[in-house]
Amino acid sequence: MESEMSDIKESLDTSINSQAFGRAVKYTTVPTSDEQAHCEFFIKQLVDQAKLCHLSDEEFKLFLGLKLTSDMVHPALNQWWIAYSKTKSGDVWTEIYDNFKDRFCNRTQRELVDNLFEESERADGESVKAYAIRLQTILDDIDVPDHQGVVIFKRGVRHARAESCLDNTDKELTSISDCMKLLRTRQIRLDTASYGSLEQASKSLFRGPSPTCNEFPLWIYTTVRTWTSSYGTSAANHEYACL
């Protein structure tokens, strides 16, 4: 048993050290409720991030296990994972996924969750303020906890300077409201429509970085294609990053 746990830990450590695995973990919330809508959203979010980061079936399993053994996870989900992972089926990702869906998800609500997931990112031309208000309304409809809302907001804001500010702060962000307050203190234009498309990023790339834009990650100018492929349609907007 100790040998088996050691092997699992070694495999987990290897995956965590990979950038792709780390991104998937960072942008997936921990399910703090066992309500059907929460579980539907969680597993869809997890699968979406895992596919986006090209994780293997083994990493899929480790990814789910990491989330369901968090201190914040709902006890029912944690107990299910501990029990099911010890079974023969617990070694096969597709069977793990199917069992989770059968156990915790109400299939009649999938359309609602699909819509929620699709609407959780800021649209091109939508201001950060409008996005925050819209997202908060969506999350309130299914009672998503504030701290999970922060993770979803960070993932979906699609605004280079806002992302940089939210990721590089010592302030405790416990709600979307906290995020907006922080962005205001950094004098980010929240009422102005901005874009997160590859086209906008490419235009910014040819202009080159401004020497006064200290908060914007310089590496984006040389790795914009890699960055956008990792985060879907999300990309840097130098024009707004440097305002």
Coordinates of N, CA and C in Angstrom, one line a residue:
M1 N 0.8 -1.2 0.0 CA 0.0 0.0 0.0 C 0.9 1.3 0.0
E2 N 1.9 1.3 0.8 CA 2.8 2.4 0.9 C 3.5 2.6 -0.4
S3 N 3.9 1.5 -1.0 CA 4.6 1.5 -2.4 C 3.7 2.1 -3.4
E4 N 2.4 1.7 -3.4 CA 1.4 2.3 -4.3 C 1.2 3.8 -4.1
M5 N 1.1 4.2 -2.9 CA 0.9 5.6 -2.6 C 2.1 6.4 -3.0
S6 N 3.3 5.8 -2.9 CA 4.6 6.5 -3.3 C 4.6 6.7 -4.8
D7 N 4.1 5.6 -5.5 CA 4.1 5.7 -7.0 C 3.1 6.8 -7.4
I8 N 1.9 6.9 -6.8 CA 0.9 7.9 -7.1 C 1.5 9.3 -6.9
K9 N 2.2 9.4 -5.7 CA 2.7 10.7 -5.4 C 3.8 11.2 -6.4
E10 N 4.6 10.2 -6.8 CA 5.7 10.5 -7.8 C 5.0 10.9 -9.1
S11 N 4.0 10.2 -9.5 CA 3.3 10.6 -10.7 C 2.6 11.9 -10.7
L12 N 2.1 12.2 -9.5 CA 1.4 13.5 -9.3 C 2.4 14.6 -9.3
D13 N 3.5 14.4 -8.6 CA 4.6 15.5 -8.6 C 5.1 15.8 -10.0
T14 N 5.2 14.8 -10.8 CA 5.7 15.0 -12.2 C 4.7 15.8 -13.0
S15 N 3.4 15.5 -12.8 CA 2.4 16.3 -13.6 C 2.3 17.7 -13.1
I16 N 2.3 17.9 -11.8 CA 2.2 19.2 -11.2 C 3.3 20.1 -11.7
N17 N 4.5 19.5 -11.9 CA 5.6 20.3 -12.4 C 5.5 20.8 -13.8
S18 N 4.6 20.2 -14.6 CA 4.4 20.6 -16.0 C 3.5 21.9 -16.0
Q19 N 3.8 22.8 -16.9 CA 3.1 24.0 -17.0 C 1.7 23.8 -17.4
A20 N 1.4 22.8 -18.3 CA 0.1 22.6 -18.7 C -0.8 22.1 -17.6
F21 N -0.3 21.2 -16.8 CA -1.1 20.7 -15.6 C -1.3 21.8 -14.6
G22 N -0.3 22.6 -14.4 CA -0.4 23.8 -13.5 C -1.5 24.7 -13.9
R23 N -1.6 25.0 -15.2 CA -2.6 26.0 -15.7 C -4.0 25.4 -15.5
A24 N -4.1 24.1 -15.8 CA -5.4 23.4 -15.7 C -5.9 23.5 -14.2
V25 N -5.0 23.2 -13.3 CA -5.3 23.3 -11.8 C -5.7 24.7 -11.4
K26 N -4.9 25.7 -11.9 CA -5.1 27.1 -11.5 C -6.5 27.6 -12.0
Y27 N -7.0 27.2 -13.1 CA -8.2 27.7 -13.7 C -9.4 26.8 -13.5
T28 N -9.3 25.9 -12.5 CA -10.5 25.1 -12.2 C -10.8 25.2 -10.7
T29 N -12.0 25.5 -10.4 CA -12.4 25.7 -9.0 C -12.6 24.3 -8.3
V30 N -12.6 24.4 -7.0 CA -12.8 23.3 -6.1 C -14.3 23.2 -5.8
P31 N -15.0 22.1 -6.0 CA -16.4 22.0 -5.7 C -16.7 22.0 -4.2
T32 N -17.3 23.1 -3.7 CA -17.6 23.2 -2.3 C -19.0 22.7 -2.0
S33 N -19.8 22.4 -3.0 CA -21.1 21.9 -2.8 C -21.4 20.7 -3.6
D34 N -22.3 19.8 -3.2 CA -22.6 18.6 -3.9 C -24.0 18.8 -4.7
E35 N -24.4 20.0 -4.7 CA -25.7 20.3 -5.5 C -25.4 20.0 -7.0
Q36 N -26.4 19.6 -7.7 CA -26.3 19.1 -9.0 C -25.7 20.1 -10.0
A37 N -26.2 21.4 -9.9 CA -25.7 22.4 -10.8 C -24.2 22.7 -10.6
H38 N -23.8 22.7 -9.3 CA -22.4 22.9 -9.0 C -21.5 21.8 -9.5
C39 N -22.0 20.6 -9.4 CA -21.2 19.4 -9.9 C -21.1 19.4 -11.4
E40 N -22.2 19.7 -12.0 CA -22.2 19.8 -13.5 C -21.2 20.8 -14.0
F41 N -21.2 22.0 -13.3 CA -20.3 23.1 -13.7 C -18.9 22.7 -13.5
F42 N -18.6 22.1 -12.3 CA -17.3 21.7 -12.0 C -16.7 20.7 -12.9
I43 N -17.4 19.6 -13.2 CA -16.8 18.5 -14.1 C -16.7 19.0 -15.5
K44 N -17.6 19.9 -16.0 CA -17.4 20.5 -17.3 C -16.2 21.4 -17.4
Q45 N -16.0 22.2 -16.3 CA -14.9 23.1 -16.3 C -13.6 22.3 -16.2
L46 N -13.6 21.2 -15.4 CA -12.4 20.4 -15.3 C -12.0 19.7 -16.7
V47 N -13.0 19.2 -17.3 CA -12.8 18.5 -18.6 C -12.3 19.5 -19.7
D48 N -13.0 20.7 -19.7 CA -12.6 21.7 -20.6 C -11.1 22.1 -20.5
Q49 N -10.7 22.4 -19.2 CA -9.3 22.8 -19.0 C -8.3 21.7 -19.3
A50 N -8.7 20.4 -19.0 CA -7.8 19.3 -19.2 C -7.6 19.1 -20.7
K51 N -8.7 19.3 -21.5 CA -8.5 19.1 -23.0 C -7.8 20.3 -23.5
L52 N -8.0 21.5 -23.0 CA -7.3 22.7 -23.5 C -5.8 22.6 -23.3
C53 N -5.4 21.9 -22.2 CA -4.0 21.8 -21.8 C -3.4 20.4 -22.3
H54 N -4.3 19.7 -23.0 CA -3.8 18.4 -23.6 C -3.3 17.4 -22.6
L55 N -4.1 17.2 -21.5 CA -3.7 16.3 -20.5 C -4.0 14.9 -20.9
S56 N -3.2 13.9 -20.4 CA -3.4 12.5 -20.7 C -4.5 12.0 -19.8
D57 N -5.0 10.8 -20.1 CA -6.0 10.1 -19.2 C -5.5 10.0 -17.8
E58 N -4.2 9.7 -17.6 CA -3.7 9.6 -16.3 C -3.7 10.9 -15.6
E59 N -3.3 12.0 -16.3 CA -3.3 13.3 -15.7 C -4.8 13.8 -15.5
F60 N -5.7 13.4 -16.3 CA -7.1 13.6 -16.0 C -7.5 13.1 -14.7
K61 N -7.1 11.9 -14.4 CA -7.5 11.2 -13.1 C -6.8 11.9 -12.0
L62 N -5.5 12.3 -12.1 CA -4.8 13.0 -11.0 C -5.4 14.4 -10.8
F63 N -5.7 15.0 -11.9 CA -6.3 16.3 -11.8 C -7.6 16.3 -11.0
L64 N -8.5 15.4 -11.3 CA -9.8 15.2 -10.6 C -9.5 14.9 -9.1
G65 N -8.6 13.9 -8.9 CA -8.2 13.5 -7.5 C -7.7 14.7 -6.7
L66 N -6.9 15.5 -7.3 CA -6.3 16.7 -6.6 C -7.4 17.6 -6.2
K67 N -8.4 17.9 -7.0 CA -9.5 18.8 -6.7 C -10.4 18.2 -5.6
L68 N -10.6 16.9 -5.7 CA -11.5 16.2 -4.7 C -10.9 15.8 -3.4
T69 N -9.6 16.1 -3.2 CA -9.0 15.9 -1.9 C -8.5 17.2 -1.3
S70 N -9.0 18.3 -1.9 CA -8.7 19.6 -1.3 C -9.4 19.8 0.0
D71 N -8.9 20.6 0.9 CA -9.5 20.9 2.2 C -10.8 21.6 2.0
M72 N -11.1 22.2 0.9 CA -12.3 23.0 0.7 C -13.4 22.2 0.0
V73 N -13.1 21.0 -0.5 CA -14.1 20.2 -1.3 C -15.2 19.8 -0.4
H74 N -16.4 19.6 -0.9 CA -17.6 19.1 -0.2 C -17.3 17.7 0.3
P75 N -17.6 17.3 1.5 CA -17.3 16.0 2.1 C -17.9 14.8 1.2
A76 N -19.1 15.0 0.6 CA -19.7 13.9 -0.1 C -18.8 13.6 -1.4
L77 N -18.3 14.6 -2.0 CA -17.4 14.4 -3.2 C -16.1 13.8 -2.8
N78 N -15.6 14.2 -1.7 CA -14.3 13.7 -1.2 C -14.5 12.2 -0.8
Q79 N -15.6 11.8 -0.1 CA -15.8 10.5 0.3 C -16.0 9.6 -1.0
W80 N -16.7 10.1 -2.0 CA -16.9 9.3 -3.2 C -15.6 9.0 -3.9
W81 N -14.7 10.1 -4.0 CA -13.4 9.9 -4.6 C -12.6 8.9 -3.9
I82 N -12.5 9.0 -2.6 CA -11.7 8.0 -1.8 C -12.1 6.6 -2.0
A83 N -13.4 6.4 -2.0 CA -14.0 5.0 -2.2 C -13.8 4.5 -3.6
Y84 N -14.2 5.4 -4.6 CA -14.2 4.9 -6.0 C -12.8 4.7 -6.5
S85 N -11.8 5.6 -6.1 CA -10.5 5.5 -6.6 C -9.8 4.2 -6.2
K86 N -10.3 3.5 -5.2 CA -9.8 2.2 -4.8 C -10.3 1.0 -5.5
T87 N -11.4 1.3 -6.4 CA -11.9 0.2 -7.1 C -11.2 0.0 -8.4
K88 N -11.5 -1.1 -9.1 CA -10.8 -1.4 -10.4 C -11.2 -0.4 -11.4
S89 N -12.4 0.1 -11.4 CA -12.9 1.1 -12.3 C -12.2 2.4 -12.1
G90 N -11.7 2.6 -10.9 CA -11.0 3.8 -10.5 C -9.7 4.1 -11.2
D91 N -9.3 3.1 -12.0 CA -8.0 3.3 -12.8 C -8.3 3.8 -14.2
V92 N -9.6 3.8 -14.6 CA -9.9 4.2 -15.9 C -10.7 5.5 -16.0
W93 N -10.1 6.5 -16.6 CA -10.6 7.8 -16.6 C -12.1 7.9 -17.1
T94 N -12.4 7.2 -18.2 CA -13.8 7.3 -18.7 C -14.8 6.7 -17.8
E95 N -14.4 5.7 -17.0 CA -15.3 5.1 -16.0 C -15.5 6.0 -14.8
I96 N -14.4 6.7 -14.4 CA -14.4 7.6 -13.3 C -15.4 8.8 -13.7
Y97 N -15.2 9.3 -14.9 CA -16.1 10.4 -15.4 C -17.5 10.0 -15.4
D98 N -17.8 8.8 -16.0 CA -19.2 8.4 -16.1 C -19.8 8.2 -14.7
N99 N -19.1 7.6 -13.8 CA -19.6 7.4 -12.4 C -19.9 8.7 -11.7
F100 N -19.0 9.6 -11.9 CA -19.2 11.0 -11.2 C -20.5 11.6 -11.8
K101 N -20.7 11.5 -13.1 CA -21.9 12.1 -13.7 C -23.1 11.4 -13.2
D102 N -23.1 10.1 -13.1 CA -24.2 9.3 -12.7 C -24.5 9.6 -11.2
R103 N -23.5 9.8 -10.4 CA -23.7 10.0 -9.0 C -24.1 11.4 -8.6
F104 N -23.5 12.4 -9.2 CA -23.7 13.8 -8.8 C -24.4 14.7 -9.7
C105 N -24.6 14.3 -11.0 CA -25.1 15.3 -11.9 C -26.5 15.0 -12.4
N106 N -27.4 16.0 -12.4 CA -28.7 15.9 -12.9 C -28.7 16.1 -14.4
R107 N -28.9 15.1 -15.2 CA -28.7 15.3 -16.7 C -29.7 16.2 -17.3
T108 N -30.9 16.5 -16.6 CA -31.9 17.4 -17.1 C -31.4 18.8 -17.0
Q109 N -30.4 19.1 -16.3 CA -29.9 20.5 -16.1 C -28.7 20.8 -17.0
R110 N -28.3 19.9 -17.8 CA -27.1 20.1 -18.6 C -27.1 21.3 -19.5
E111 N -28.3 21.6 -20.1 CA -28.4 22.7 -21.0 C -28.1 24.0 -20.2
L112 N -28.6 24.1 -19.0 CA -28.4 25.3 -18.2 C -27.0 25.5 -17.9
V113 N -26.3 24.4 -17.5 CA -24.9 24.5 -17.1 C -24.0 24.8 -18.4
D114 N -24.4 24.2 -19.5 CA -23.7 24.5 -20.8 C -23.7 26.0 -21.1
N115 N -24.9 26.6 -20.9 CA -25.1 28.0 -21.2 C -24.2 28.8 -20.2
L116 N -24.3 28.4 -19.0 CA -23.5 29.1 -17.9 C -22.0 29.1 -18.3
F117 N -21.5 27.9 -18.7 CA -20.1 27.8 -19.0 C -19.7 28.6 -20.2
E118 N -20.6 28.6 -21.2 CA -20.3 29.4 -22.4 C -20.3 30.9 -22.2
E119 N -21.1 31.3 -21.2 CA -21.2 32.8 -20.9 C -20.3 33.3 -19.9
S120 N -19.4 32.4 -19.4 CA -18.5 32.8 -18.3 C -17.3 33.6 -18.7
E121 N -17.1 33.8 -20.0 CA -16.0 34.6 -20.4 C -16.4 36.0 -21.0
R122 N -15.6 37.0 -20.8 CA -15.9 38.3 -21.3 C -15.9 38.3 -22.8
A123 N -16.9 38.9 -23.4 CA -17.1 38.9 -24.9 C -16.2 40.0 -25.5
D124 N -15.8 39.9 -26.7 CA -15.1 40.9 -27.4 C -16.0 42.2 -27.5
G125 N -15.4 43.3 -27.1 CA -16.2 44.6 -27.2 C -16.9 44.8 -25.9
E126 N -16.9 43.9 -24.9 CA -17.6 44.1 -23.7 C -16.6 44.7 -22.6
S127 N -17.1 45.7 -21.9 CA -16.2 46.3 -20.9 C -16.1 45.3 -19.7
V128 N -15.0 45.5 -19.0 CA -14.7 44.7 -17.8 C -15.9 44.8 -16.8
K129 N -16.3 46.1 -16.6 CA -17.4 46.3 -15.7 C -18.7 45.6 -16.1
A130 N -19.1 45.7 -17.3 CA -20.3 45.0 -17.8 C -20.1 43.5 -17.7
Y131 N -18.9 43.0 -17.9 CA -18.7 41.6 -17.8 C -18.8 41.1 -16.3
A132 N -18.3 41.9 -15.4 CA -18.4 41.6 -14.0 C -19.8 41.5 -13.5
I133 N -20.6 42.5 -13.9 CA -22.0 42.5 -13.5 C -22.8 41.3 -14.1
R134 N -22.5 41.0 -15.4 CA -23.2 39.9 -16.1 C -22.8 38.6 -15.4
L135 N -21.5 38.4 -15.2 CA -21.0 37.2 -14.6 C -21.6 37.0 -13.2
Q136 N -21.6 38.0 -12.4 CA -22.1 37.9 -11.0 C -23.6 37.5 -11.0
T137 N -24.3 38.0 -12.0 CA -25.8 37.7 -12.1 C -25.9 36.2 -12.4
I138 N -25.1 35.7 -13.3 CA -25.1 34.3 -13.7 C -24.8 33.4 -12.5
L139 N -23.7 33.8 -11.8 CA -23.3 33.0 -10.6 C -24.3 33.0 -9.5
D140 N -24.9 34.1 -9.3 CA -26.0 34.2 -8.3 C -27.1 33.3 -8.6
D141 N -27.4 33.1 -9.8 CA -28.6 32.3 -10.2 C -28.4 30.8 -9.8
I142 N -27.2 30.3 -9.7 CA -27.0 29.0 -9.2 C -26.2 28.9 -7.9
D143 N -26.1 30.0 -7.2 CA -25.5 30.1 -5.9 C -24.1 29.6 -5.8
V144 N -23.3 30.1 -6.8 CA -21.9 29.8 -6.8 C -21.2 30.6 -5.7
P145 N -20.4 30.0 -4.8 CA -19.8 30.8 -3.7 C -18.9 31.9 -4.3
D146 N -18.7 32.9 -3.5 CA -18.0 34.1 -3.9 C -16.5 33.8 -4.3
H147 N -15.9 32.9 -3.5 CA -14.5 32.6 -3.8 C -14.3 31.8 -5.1
Q148 N -15.3 31.0 -5.5 CA -15.2 30.4 -6.8 C -15.5 31.3 -7.9
G149 N -16.3 32.3 -7.6 CA -16.6 33.4 -8.6 C -15.3 34.1 -8.9
V150 N -14.4 34.3 -8.0 CA -13.1 35.0 -8.2 C -12.3 34.2 -9.2
V151 N -12.2 32.9 -9.1 CA -11.5 32.0 -10.0 C -12.0 32.1 -11.4
I152 N -13.4 32.1 -11.5 CA -14.0 32.1 -12.8 C -13.8 33.5 -13.4
F153 N -13.9 34.6 -12.6 CA -13.7 35.9 -13.1 C -12.2 36.1 -13.7
K154 N -11.3 35.6 -12.9 CA -9.9 35.7 -13.4 C -9.7 35.0 -14.7
R155 N -10.3 33.8 -14.8 CA -10.1 33.0 -16.0 C -10.8 33.6 -17.2
G156 N -11.9 34.3 -17.0 CA -12.7 34.8 -18.1 C -12.6 36.2 -18.4
V157 N -11.9 37.0 -17.6 CA -11.8 38.5 -17.9 C -11.2 38.9 -19.2
R158 N -10.2 38.1 -19.7 CA -9.7 38.3 -21.0 C -9.2 39.7 -21.3
H159 N -8.5 40.3 -20.3 CA -7.9 41.6 -20.4 C -6.6 41.6 -19.8
A160 N -5.5 41.8 -20.6 CA -4.2 41.6 -20.2 C -3.8 42.3 -18.9
R161 N -4.0 43.6 -18.8 CA -3.6 44.3 -17.6 C -4.4 43.9 -16.4
A162 N -5.7 43.6 -16.6 CA -6.5 43.2 -15.4 C -6.0 41.8 -14.9
E163 N -5.7 40.9 -15.9 CA -5.2 39.6 -15.5 C -3.9 39.7 -14.7
S164 N -3.0 40.6 -15.2 CA -1.7 40.8 -14.5 C -1.9 41.3 -13.1
C165 N -2.8 42.3 -12.9 CA -3.1 42.9 -11.6 C -3.7 41.8 -10.6
L166 N -4.6 41.0 -11.1 CA -5.3 40.1 -10.3 C -4.3 38.9 -9.9
D167 N -3.4 38.6 -10.7 CA -2.5 37.5 -10.4 C -1.3 38.0 -9.6
N168 N -1.0 39.3 -9.6 CA 0.2 39.8 -8.9 C -0.2 40.8 -7.8
T169 N -1.0 40.3 -6.8 CA -1.4 41.1 -5.7 C -1.3 40.3 -4.4
D170 N -1.0 41.0 -3.3 CA -1.0 40.4 -2.0 C -2.3 40.5 -1.3
K171 N -3.2 41.3 -1.9 CA -4.6 41.4 -1.3 C -5.4 40.2 -1.5
E172 N -6.2 39.9 -0.4 CA -7.0 38.7 -0.5 C -8.3 39.0 -1.2
L173 N -8.5 38.3 -2.3 CA -9.7 38.6 -3.2 C -10.7 37.5 -2.9
T174 N -11.8 37.9 -2.2 CA -12.8 36.9 -1.8 C -14.1 37.0 -2.6
S175 N -14.2 38.0 -3.5 CA -15.4 38.1 -4.3 C -15.0 38.9 -5.6
I176 N -15.9 38.9 -6.5 CA -15.7 39.7 -7.8 C -15.7 41.2 -7.4
S177 N -16.4 41.6 -6.4 CA -16.4 43.0 -6.0 C -15.0 43.4 -5.5
D178 N -14.3 42.5 -4.8 CA -12.9 42.7 -4.4 C -12.0 42.9 -5.6
C179 N -12.2 42.1 -6.6 CA -11.4 42.1 -7.8 C -11.6 43.5 -8.5
M180 N -12.9 44.0 -8.6 CA -13.1 45.2 -9.2 C -12.6 46.4 -8.5
K181 N -12.6 46.3 -7.1 CA -12.0 47.4 -6.3 C -10.5 47.5 -6.6
L182 N -9.8 46.3 -6.6 CA -8.4 46.3 -6.9 C -8.1 46.9 -8.3
L183 N -8.9 46.5 -9.3 CA -8.6 47.0 -10.6 C -8.8 48.6 -10.7
R184 N -9.8 49.1 -9.9 CA -10.0 50.5 -9.9 C -8.8 51.2 -9.3
T185 N -8.2 50.6 -8.2 CA -7.1 51.3 -7.5 C -5.9 51.3 -8.5
R186 N -5.8 50.3 -9.4 CA -4.7 50.3 -10.4 C -5.0 51.2 -11.6
Q187 N -6.2 51.9 -11.6 CA -6.6 52.8 -12.6 C -6.7 52.1 -14.0
I188 N -7.3 51.0 -13.9 CA -7.6 50.2 -15.2 C -9.0 50.7 -15.7
R189 N -9.1 51.0 -16.9 CA -10.4 51.5 -17.5 C -11.4 50.3 -17.6
L190 N -12.3 50.4 -16.6 CA -13.3 49.3 -16.5 C -14.5 49.5 -17.4
D191 N -14.8 50.8 -17.7 CA -16.0 51.1 -18.5 C -15.8 51.1 -20.0
T192 N -14.6 50.9 -20.4 CA -14.3 50.9 -21.9 C -14.3 49.5 -22.5
A193 N -14.9 49.4 -23.6 CA -15.0 48.1 -24.3 C -13.6 47.8 -24.8
S194 N -13.2 46.5 -24.6 CA -11.9 46.1 -25.1 C -12.0 44.7 -25.7
Y195 N -10.9 44.2 -26.3 CA -10.9 43.0 -27.0 C -9.9 42.0 -26.5
G196 N -10.2 40.7 -26.7 CA -9.2 39.7 -26.3 C -8.9 38.8 -27.5
S197 N -9.0 39.2 -28.7 CA -8.9 38.4 -29.8 C -7.4 38.3 -30.3
L198 N -7.1 37.3 -31.1 CA -5.8 37.1 -31.6 C -5.5 38.3 -32.6
E199 N -6.5 38.8 -33.3 CA -6.3 39.9 -34.2 C -5.8 41.1 -33.5
Q200 N -6.4 41.5 -32.3 CA -6.0 42.6 -31.5 C -4.6 42.4 -31.0
A201 N -4.3 41.2 -30.5 CA -3.0 40.9 -30.0 C -1.9 41.0 -31.1
S202 N -2.2 40.6 -32.3 CA -1.3 40.7 -33.4 C -0.9 42.1 -33.7
K203 N -2.0 43.0 -33.7 CA -1.7 44.4 -33.9 C -0.8 45.0 -32.9
S204 N -1.1 44.6 -31.6 CA -0.2 45.1 -30.5 C 1.2 44.6 -30.7
L205 N 1.3 43.4 -31.1 CA 2.7 42.7 -31.3 C 3.6 43.6 -32.2
F206 N 3.0 44.1 -33.3 CA 3.8 44.8 -34.2 C 4.2 46.2 -33.7
R207 N 3.4 46.7 -32.8 CA 3.7 48.0 -32.2 C 4.9 47.9 -31.3
G208 N 5.0 46.8 -30.6 CA 6.1 46.6 -29.7 C 5.7 47.1 -28.3
P209 N 6.4 46.6 -27.3 CA 6.1 46.9 -25.9 C 6.5 48.3 -25.5
S210 N 5.7 49.0 -24.7 CA 6.0 50.3 -24.2 C 6.9 50.2 -23.0
P211 N 8.0 51.0 -22.9 CA 8.9 50.9 -21.8 C 8.2 51.3 -20.5
T212 N 7.1 52.0 -20.5 CA 6.4 52.4 -19.3 C 5.4 51.4 -18.8
C213 N 5.2 50.4 -19.5 CA 4.2 49.4 -19.1 C 4.8 48.3 -18.3
N214 N 5.1 48.6 -17.1 CA 5.9 47.7 -16.2 C 5.1 46.5 -15.8
E215 N 3.8 46.6 -15.7 CA 3.0 45.5 -15.2 C 2.7 44.5 -16.2
F216 N 2.8 44.8 -17.5 CA 2.4 43.9 -18.5 C 3.5 42.9 -18.8
P217 N 3.3 41.6 -18.8 CA 4.3 40.6 -19.0 C 4.9 40.7 -20.4
L218 N 6.2 41.0 -20.4 CA 7.0 41.2 -21.6 C 7.0 40.0 -22.5
W219 N 6.9 38.8 -21.9 CA 7.1 37.6 -22.8 C 5.9 37.4 -23.7
I220 N 4.8 38.2 -23.5 CA 3.6 38.0 -24.3 C 3.9 38.4 -25.8
Y221 N 4.9 39.3 -26.0 CA 5.1 39.8 -27.3 C 5.8 38.7 -28.2
T222 N 6.5 37.8 -27.5 CA 7.3 36.8 -28.3 C 6.6 35.5 -28.3
T223 N 5.6 35.3 -27.4 CA 4.9 34.0 -27.3 C 3.4 34.2 -27.4
V224 N 2.9 35.2 -28.1 CA 1.5 35.5 -28.2 C 0.7 34.3 -28.8
R225 N 1.3 33.6 -29.8 CA 0.5 32.5 -30.4 C 0.4 31.4 -29.5
T226 N 1.5 31.1 -28.7 CA 1.4 30.0 -27.7 C 0.4 30.3 -26.6
W227 N 0.5 31.6 -26.2 CA -0.4 32.0 -25.1 C -1.9 31.9 -25.5
T228 N -2.2 32.4 -26.7 CA -3.6 32.4 -27.1 C -4.1 31.0 -27.4
S229 N -3.2 30.1 -27.8 CA -3.6 28.7 -28.1 C -3.9 28.0 -26.7
S230 N -3.2 28.4 -25.7 CA -3.4 27.8 -24.4 C -4.6 28.3 -23.7
Y231 N -5.1 29.5 -24.0 CA -6.2 30.1 -23.3 C -7.4 30.4 -24.3
G232 N -7.5 29.6 -25.3 CA -8.6 29.7 -26.2 C -8.5 31.0 -27.0
T233 N -9.5 31.9 -27.0 CA -9.5 33.1 -27.7 C -8.9 34.2 -27.0
S234 N -8.5 34.0 -25.7 CA -7.9 35.0 -24.9 C -6.5 35.4 -25.4
A235 N -6.3 36.7 -25.4 CA -5.0 37.2 -25.9 C -4.7 38.6 -25.3
A236 N -3.5 39.1 -25.5 CA -3.1 40.3 -24.9 C -3.6 41.5 -25.7
N237 N -3.9 42.6 -25.0 CA -4.3 43.8 -25.6 C -3.4 44.9 -25.2
H238 N -2.4 45.2 -25.9 CA -1.3 46.1 -25.4 C -1.9 47.5 -25.3
E239 N -2.9 47.9 -26.1 CA -3.4 49.2 -26.0 C -4.0 49.5 -24.7
Y240 N -4.7 48.6 -24.1 CA -5.4 48.8 -22.8 C -4.4 48.4 -21.7
A241 N -3.5 47.5 -22.0 CA -2.5 47.1 -20.9 C -1.7 48.3 -20.5
C242 N -1.5 49.2 -21.4 CA -0.5 50.3 -21.1 C -1.2 51.6 -20.8
L243 N -2.5 51.7 -20.7 CA -3.2 52.9 -20.4 C -3.0 53.3 -18.9

